[in-house]
CSV table of C-alpha atoms in Angstrom, one decimal:
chain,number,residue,atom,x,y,z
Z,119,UNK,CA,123.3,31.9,-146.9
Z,120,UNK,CA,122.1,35.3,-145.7
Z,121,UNK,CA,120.6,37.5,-148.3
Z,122,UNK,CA,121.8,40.5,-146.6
Z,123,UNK,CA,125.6,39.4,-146.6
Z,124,UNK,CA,127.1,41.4,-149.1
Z,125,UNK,CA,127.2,40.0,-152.4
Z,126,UNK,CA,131.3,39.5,-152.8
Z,127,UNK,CA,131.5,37.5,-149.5
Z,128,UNK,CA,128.9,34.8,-150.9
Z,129,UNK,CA,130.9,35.0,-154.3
Z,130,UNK,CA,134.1,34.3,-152.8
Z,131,UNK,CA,132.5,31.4,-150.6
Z,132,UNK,CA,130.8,30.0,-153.5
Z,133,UNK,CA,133.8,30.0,-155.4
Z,134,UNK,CA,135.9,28.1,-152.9
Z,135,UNK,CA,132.9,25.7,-152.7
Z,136,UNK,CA,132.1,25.1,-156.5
Z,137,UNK,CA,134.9,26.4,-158.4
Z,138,UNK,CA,135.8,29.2,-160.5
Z,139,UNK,CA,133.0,29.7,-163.2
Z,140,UNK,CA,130.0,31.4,-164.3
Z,141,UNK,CA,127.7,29.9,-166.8
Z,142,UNK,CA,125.8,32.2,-168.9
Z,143,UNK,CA,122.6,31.4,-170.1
Z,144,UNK,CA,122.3,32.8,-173.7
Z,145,UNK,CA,119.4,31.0,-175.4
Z,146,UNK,CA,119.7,32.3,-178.8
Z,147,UNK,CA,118.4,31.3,-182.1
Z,148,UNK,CA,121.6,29.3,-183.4
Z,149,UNK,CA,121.4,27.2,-179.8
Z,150,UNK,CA,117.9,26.7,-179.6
Z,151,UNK,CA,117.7,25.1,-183.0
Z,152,UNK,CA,121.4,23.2,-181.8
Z,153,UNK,CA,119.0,21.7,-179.3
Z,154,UNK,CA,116.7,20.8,-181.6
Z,155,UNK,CA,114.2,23.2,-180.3
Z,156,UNK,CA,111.7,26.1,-181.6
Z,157,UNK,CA,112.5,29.4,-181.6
Z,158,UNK,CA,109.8,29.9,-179.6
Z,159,UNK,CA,108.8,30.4,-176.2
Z,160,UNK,CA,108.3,26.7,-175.9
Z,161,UNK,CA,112.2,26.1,-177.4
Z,162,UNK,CA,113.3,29.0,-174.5
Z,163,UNK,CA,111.6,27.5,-171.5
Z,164,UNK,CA,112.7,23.9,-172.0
Z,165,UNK,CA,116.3,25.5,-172.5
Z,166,UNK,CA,115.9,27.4,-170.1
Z,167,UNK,CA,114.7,24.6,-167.5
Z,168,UNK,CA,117.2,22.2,-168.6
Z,169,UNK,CA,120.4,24.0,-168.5
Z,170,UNK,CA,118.8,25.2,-164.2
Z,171,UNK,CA,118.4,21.5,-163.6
Z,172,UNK,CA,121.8,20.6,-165.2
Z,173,UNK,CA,123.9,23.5,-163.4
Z,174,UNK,CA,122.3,25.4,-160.7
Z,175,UNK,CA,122.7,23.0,-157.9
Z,176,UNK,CA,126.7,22.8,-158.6
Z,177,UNK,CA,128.2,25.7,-160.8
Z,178,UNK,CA,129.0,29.3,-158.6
Z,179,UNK,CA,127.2,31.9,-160.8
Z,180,UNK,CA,124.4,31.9,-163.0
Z,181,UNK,CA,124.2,34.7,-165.9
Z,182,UNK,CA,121.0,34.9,-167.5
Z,183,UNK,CA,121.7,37.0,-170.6
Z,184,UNK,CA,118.3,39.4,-170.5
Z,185,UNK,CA,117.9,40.1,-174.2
Z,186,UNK,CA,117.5,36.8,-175.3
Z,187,UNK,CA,114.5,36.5,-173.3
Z,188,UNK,CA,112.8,39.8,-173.6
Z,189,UNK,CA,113.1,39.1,-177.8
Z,190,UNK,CA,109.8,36.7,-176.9
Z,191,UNK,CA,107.8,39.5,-174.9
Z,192,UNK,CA,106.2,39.2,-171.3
Z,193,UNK,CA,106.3,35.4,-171.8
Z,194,UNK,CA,109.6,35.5,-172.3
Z,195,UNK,CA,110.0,37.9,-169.3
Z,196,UNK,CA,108.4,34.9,-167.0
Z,197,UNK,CA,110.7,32.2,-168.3
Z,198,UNK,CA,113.4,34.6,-167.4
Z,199,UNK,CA,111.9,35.4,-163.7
Z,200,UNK,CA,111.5,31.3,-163.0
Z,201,UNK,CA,115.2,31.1,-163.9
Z,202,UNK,CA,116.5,34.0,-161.9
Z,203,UNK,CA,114.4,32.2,-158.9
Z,204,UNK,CA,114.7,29.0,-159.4
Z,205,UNK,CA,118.6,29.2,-159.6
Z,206,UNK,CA,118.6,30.8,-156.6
Z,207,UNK,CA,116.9,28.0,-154.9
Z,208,UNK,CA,119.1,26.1,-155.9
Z,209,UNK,CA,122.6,27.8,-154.1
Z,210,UNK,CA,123.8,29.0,-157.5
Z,211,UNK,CA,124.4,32.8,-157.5
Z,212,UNK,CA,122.7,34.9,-160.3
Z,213,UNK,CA,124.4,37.7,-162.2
Z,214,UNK,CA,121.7,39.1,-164.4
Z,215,UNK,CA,123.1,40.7,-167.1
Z,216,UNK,CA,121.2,43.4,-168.6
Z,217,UNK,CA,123.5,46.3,-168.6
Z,218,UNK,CA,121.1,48.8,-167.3
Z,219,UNK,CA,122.9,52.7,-167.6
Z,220,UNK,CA,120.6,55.8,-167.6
Z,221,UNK,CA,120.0,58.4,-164.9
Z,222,UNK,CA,117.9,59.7,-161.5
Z,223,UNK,CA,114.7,58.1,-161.3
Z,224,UNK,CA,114.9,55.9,-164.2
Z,225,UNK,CA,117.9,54.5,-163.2
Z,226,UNK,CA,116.3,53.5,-159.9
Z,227,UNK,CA,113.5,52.1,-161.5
Z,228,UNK,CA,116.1,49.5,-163.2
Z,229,UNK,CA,117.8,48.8,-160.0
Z,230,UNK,CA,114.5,48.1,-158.4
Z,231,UNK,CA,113.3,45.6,-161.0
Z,232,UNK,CA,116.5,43.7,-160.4
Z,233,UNK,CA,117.8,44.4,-156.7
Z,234,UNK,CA,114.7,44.8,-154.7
Z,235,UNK,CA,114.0,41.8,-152.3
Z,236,UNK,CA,110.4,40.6,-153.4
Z,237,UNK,CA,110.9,41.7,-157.4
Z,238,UNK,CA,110.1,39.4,-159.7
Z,239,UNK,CA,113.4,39.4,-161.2
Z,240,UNK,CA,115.6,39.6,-157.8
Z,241,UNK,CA,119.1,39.3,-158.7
Z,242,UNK,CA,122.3,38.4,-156.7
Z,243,UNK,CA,124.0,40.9,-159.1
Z,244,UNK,CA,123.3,43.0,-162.0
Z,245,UNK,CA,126.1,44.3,-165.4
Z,246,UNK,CA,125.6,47.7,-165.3
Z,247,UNK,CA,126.9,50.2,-168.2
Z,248,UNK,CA,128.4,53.7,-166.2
Z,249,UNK,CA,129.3,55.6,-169.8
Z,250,UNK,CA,126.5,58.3,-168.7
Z,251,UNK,CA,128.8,59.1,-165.9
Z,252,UNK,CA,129.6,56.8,-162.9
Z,253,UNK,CA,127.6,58.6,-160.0
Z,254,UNK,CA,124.6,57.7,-162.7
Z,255,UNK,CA,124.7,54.3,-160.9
Z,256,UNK,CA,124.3,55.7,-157.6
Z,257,UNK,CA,120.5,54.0,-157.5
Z,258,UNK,CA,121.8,50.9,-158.4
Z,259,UNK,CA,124.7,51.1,-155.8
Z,260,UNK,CA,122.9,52.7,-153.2
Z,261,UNK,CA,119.9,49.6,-153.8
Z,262,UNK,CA,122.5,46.8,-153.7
Z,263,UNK,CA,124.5,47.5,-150.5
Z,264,UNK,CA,121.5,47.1,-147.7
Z,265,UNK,CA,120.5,44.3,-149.5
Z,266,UNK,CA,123.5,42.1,-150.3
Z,267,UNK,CA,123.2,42.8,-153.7
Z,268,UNK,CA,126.4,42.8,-156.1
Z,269,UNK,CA,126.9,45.2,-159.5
Z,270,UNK,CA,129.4,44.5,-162.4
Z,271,UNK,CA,130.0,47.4,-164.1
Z,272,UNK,CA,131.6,47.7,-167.4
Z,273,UNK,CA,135.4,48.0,-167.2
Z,274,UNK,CA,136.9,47.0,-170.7
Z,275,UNK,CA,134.5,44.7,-173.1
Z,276,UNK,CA,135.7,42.5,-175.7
Z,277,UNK,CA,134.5,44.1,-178.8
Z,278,UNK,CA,136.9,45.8,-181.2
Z,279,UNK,CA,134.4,49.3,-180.6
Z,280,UNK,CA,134.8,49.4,-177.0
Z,281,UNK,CA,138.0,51.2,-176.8
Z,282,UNK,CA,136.5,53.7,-178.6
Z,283,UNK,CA,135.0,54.9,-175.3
Z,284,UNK,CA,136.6,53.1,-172.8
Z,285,UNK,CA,140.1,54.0,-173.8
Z,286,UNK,CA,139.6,57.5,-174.9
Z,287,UNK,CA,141.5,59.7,-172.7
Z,288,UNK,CA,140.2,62.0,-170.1
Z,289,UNK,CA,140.9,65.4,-168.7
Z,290,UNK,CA,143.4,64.3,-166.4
Z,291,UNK,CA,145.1,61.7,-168.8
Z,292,UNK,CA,143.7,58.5,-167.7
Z,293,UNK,CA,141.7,56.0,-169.5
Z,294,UNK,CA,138.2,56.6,-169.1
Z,295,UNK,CA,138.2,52.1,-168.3
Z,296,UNK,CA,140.6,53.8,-165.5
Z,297,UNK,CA,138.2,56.5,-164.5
Z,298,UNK,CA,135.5,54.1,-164.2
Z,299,UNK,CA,137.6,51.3,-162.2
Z,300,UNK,CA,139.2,53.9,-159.7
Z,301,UNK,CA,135.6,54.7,-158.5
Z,302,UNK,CA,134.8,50.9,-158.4
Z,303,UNK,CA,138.1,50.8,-155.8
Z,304,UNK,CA,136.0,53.1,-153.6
Z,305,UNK,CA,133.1,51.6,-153.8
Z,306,UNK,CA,134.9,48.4,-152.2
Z,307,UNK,CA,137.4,50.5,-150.2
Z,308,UNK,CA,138.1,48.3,-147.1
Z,309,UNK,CA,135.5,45.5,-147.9
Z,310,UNK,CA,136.9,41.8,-147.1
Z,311,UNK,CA,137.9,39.1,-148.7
Z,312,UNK,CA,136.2,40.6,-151.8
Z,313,UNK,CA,134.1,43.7,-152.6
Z,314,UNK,CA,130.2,44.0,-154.6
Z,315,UNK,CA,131.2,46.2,-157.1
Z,316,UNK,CA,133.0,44.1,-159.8
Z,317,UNK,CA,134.3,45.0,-163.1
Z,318,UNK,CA,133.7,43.7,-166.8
Z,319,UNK,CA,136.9,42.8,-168.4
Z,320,UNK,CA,136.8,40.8,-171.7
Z,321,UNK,CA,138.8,37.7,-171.0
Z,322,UNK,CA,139.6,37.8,-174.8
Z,323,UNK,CA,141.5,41.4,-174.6
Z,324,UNK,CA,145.4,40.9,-175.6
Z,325,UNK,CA,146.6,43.5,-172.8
Z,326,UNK,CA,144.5,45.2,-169.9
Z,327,UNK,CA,146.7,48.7,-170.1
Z,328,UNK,CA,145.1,49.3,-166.7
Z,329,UNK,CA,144.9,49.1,-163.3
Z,330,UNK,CA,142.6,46.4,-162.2
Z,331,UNK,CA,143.2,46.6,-158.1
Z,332,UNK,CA,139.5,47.3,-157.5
Z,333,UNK,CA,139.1,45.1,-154.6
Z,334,UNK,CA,136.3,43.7,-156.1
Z,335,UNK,CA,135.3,40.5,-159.0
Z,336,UNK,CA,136.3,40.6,-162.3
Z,337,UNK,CA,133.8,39.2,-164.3
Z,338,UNK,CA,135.6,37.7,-167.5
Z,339,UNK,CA,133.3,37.0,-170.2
Z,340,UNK,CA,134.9,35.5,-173.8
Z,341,UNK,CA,136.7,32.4,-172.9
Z,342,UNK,CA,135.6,29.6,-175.0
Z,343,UNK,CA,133.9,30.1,-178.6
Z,344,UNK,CA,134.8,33.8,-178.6
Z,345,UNK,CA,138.5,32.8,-178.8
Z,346,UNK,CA,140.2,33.3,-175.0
Z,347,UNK,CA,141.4,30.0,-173.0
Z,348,UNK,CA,141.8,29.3,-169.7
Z,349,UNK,CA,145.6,30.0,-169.9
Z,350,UNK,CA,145.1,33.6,-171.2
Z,351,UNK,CA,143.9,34.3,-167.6
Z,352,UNK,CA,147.1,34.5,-165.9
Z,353,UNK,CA,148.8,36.7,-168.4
Z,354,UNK,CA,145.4,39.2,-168.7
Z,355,UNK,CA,145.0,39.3,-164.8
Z,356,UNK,CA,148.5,39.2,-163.6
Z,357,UNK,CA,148.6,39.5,-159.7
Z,358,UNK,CA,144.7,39.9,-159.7
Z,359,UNK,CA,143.7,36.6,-160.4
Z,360,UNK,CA,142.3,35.8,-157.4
Z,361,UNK,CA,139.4,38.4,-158.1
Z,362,UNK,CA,138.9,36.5,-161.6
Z,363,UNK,CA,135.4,35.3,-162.4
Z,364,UNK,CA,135.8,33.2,-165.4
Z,365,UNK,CA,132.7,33.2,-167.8
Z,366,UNK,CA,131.4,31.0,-170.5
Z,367,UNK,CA,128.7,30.1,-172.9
Z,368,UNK,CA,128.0,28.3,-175.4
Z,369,UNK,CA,131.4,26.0,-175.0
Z,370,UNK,CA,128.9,24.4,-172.0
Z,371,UNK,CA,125.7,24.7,-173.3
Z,372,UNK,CA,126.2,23.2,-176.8
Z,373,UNK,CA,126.6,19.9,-174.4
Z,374,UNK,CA,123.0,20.1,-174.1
Z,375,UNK,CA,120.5,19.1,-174.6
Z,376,UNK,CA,121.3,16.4,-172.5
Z,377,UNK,CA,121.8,17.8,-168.3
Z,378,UNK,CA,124.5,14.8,-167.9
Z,379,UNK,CA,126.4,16.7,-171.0
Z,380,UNK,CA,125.7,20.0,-169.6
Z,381,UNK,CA,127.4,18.9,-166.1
Z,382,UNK,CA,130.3,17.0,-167.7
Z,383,UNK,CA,131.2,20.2,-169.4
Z,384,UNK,CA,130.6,22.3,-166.4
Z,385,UNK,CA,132.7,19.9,-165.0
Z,386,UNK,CA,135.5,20.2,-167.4
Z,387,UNK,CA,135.3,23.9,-167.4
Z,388,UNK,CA,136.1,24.1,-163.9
Z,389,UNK,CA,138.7,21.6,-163.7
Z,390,UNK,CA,140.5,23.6,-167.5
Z,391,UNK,CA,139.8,27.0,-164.9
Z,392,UNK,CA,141.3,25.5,-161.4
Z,393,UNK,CA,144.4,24.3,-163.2
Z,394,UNK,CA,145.2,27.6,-164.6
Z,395,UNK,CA,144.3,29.5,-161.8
Z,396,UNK,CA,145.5,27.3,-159.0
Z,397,UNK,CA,149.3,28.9,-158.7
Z,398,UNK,CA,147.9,32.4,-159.1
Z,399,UNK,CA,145.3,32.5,-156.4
């Protein structure tokens, strides 16, 4: 697939082709040691390698959780860049999630690490935080387009402190969530079947409150051990499901270490995530 096709074409392709999930890759501590691994950079880069082997040649998207990594240093940092790359390789599409946010040139030093073609940490897509303003991402956006690059930015996150910001009213009386999901729309105004610029909306939320027509992916982290199922989806999304981009965690990774466990629960994943789905897309 081109890598200058814009990013929410090859997401909607690889959908239809692999089915409706993104697998993030969040090696922390608790998992490591589930694995019976060190919490080490040894224990990272054979989790690392093993859940890429188990799920990159089969699963849509890829979503490296950056933090995890960075906690072991510039070692760390390498594991992370073989990931990003080698996942690539292998047709699975990788949503680094770092959620960069800061402004003028430093904010286009962070889009550069991970949207540049030839960076060591070339993404497909990046999470993106725009609570320093929305046109603060303009590097980022601006960076991604030419290159068929993709960004998620922060809509409406799962965690009980979120709506401190996200729903606090503006001047005009929307949301600020709404602010920041208006300027998606026109980002992705007139882009088909599906724009680059996706939101983040926590799958585990127990009403959206806004308007989610972005034209663009919904990335939906939360559904397994955080709490949300596959059947919340339809009643969170309504009549956007079809821009829904599932997301889960450790409900496939605790298969490991073993990569026929790890695809088995890939596998069941997207079959729980295609059922629900199916009559809403």
């Amino acid at each position: 697939m081109s890598a200058t096709e814009p990013f929410g074409a090859r997401l909607h392709r690889a959908m239809a082709e692999r089915g409706p999930l993104c697998v993030g890759i969040d090696p922390h501590a608790a998992l490591l040691a589930d694995w019976g691994l060190g919490d080490d950079v040894a224990g990272l880069e054979r989790f690392t390698r093993t859940v890429v082997e188990a799920l990159a040649d089969r699963v849509a998207v890829l979503k490296p959780q950056s933090a995890f990594f960075e906690r072991f240093g510039s070692r760390g940092v390498a594991v992370l860049e073989r990931a990003v790359a080698d996942s690539r390789a292998a047709g699975a599409l990788v949503v680094t999630d770092v959620k960069r946010g800061d402004i003028g040139s430093t904010m286009a030093a962070y889009a550069a690490a991970y949207l540049e073609p030839g960076a060591p940490l070339f993404s497909d897509a990046i999470t993106v935080s725009p609570y320093l303003g929305f046109e603060s991402l303009r590097p980022a956006l601006d960076l991604a387009r030419p290159h068929g690059g993709g960004i998620f930015v922060l809509g409406l996150t799962s965690n009980p402190e979120g709506a401190q910001v996200q729903r606090a009213t503006a001047a005009d009386g929307r949301p600020l969530a709404q602010l920041m999901l208006d300027a998606i729309a026109r980002e992705n105004a007139g882009a088909a079947p599906l724009g680059s610029v996706g939101a983040v909306i926590g799958a585990t939320l127990s009403t959206a409150g806004v308007d989610l027509a972005v034209n663009g992916p919904l990335l939906a982290p939360g559904i397994g051990a955080q709490g949300a199922t596959a059947a919340d989806l339809p009643r969170l999304f309504g009549d956007r499901i079809g821009q829904v981009v599932p997301s889960v965690s450790r409900s496939v990774l605790r298969a490991g270490p073993s990569v026929a466990g790890l695809r088995a629960a890939a596998e069941a994943e997207v079959g729980a995530l295609s059922a629900a789905l199916r009559d809403r897309r």
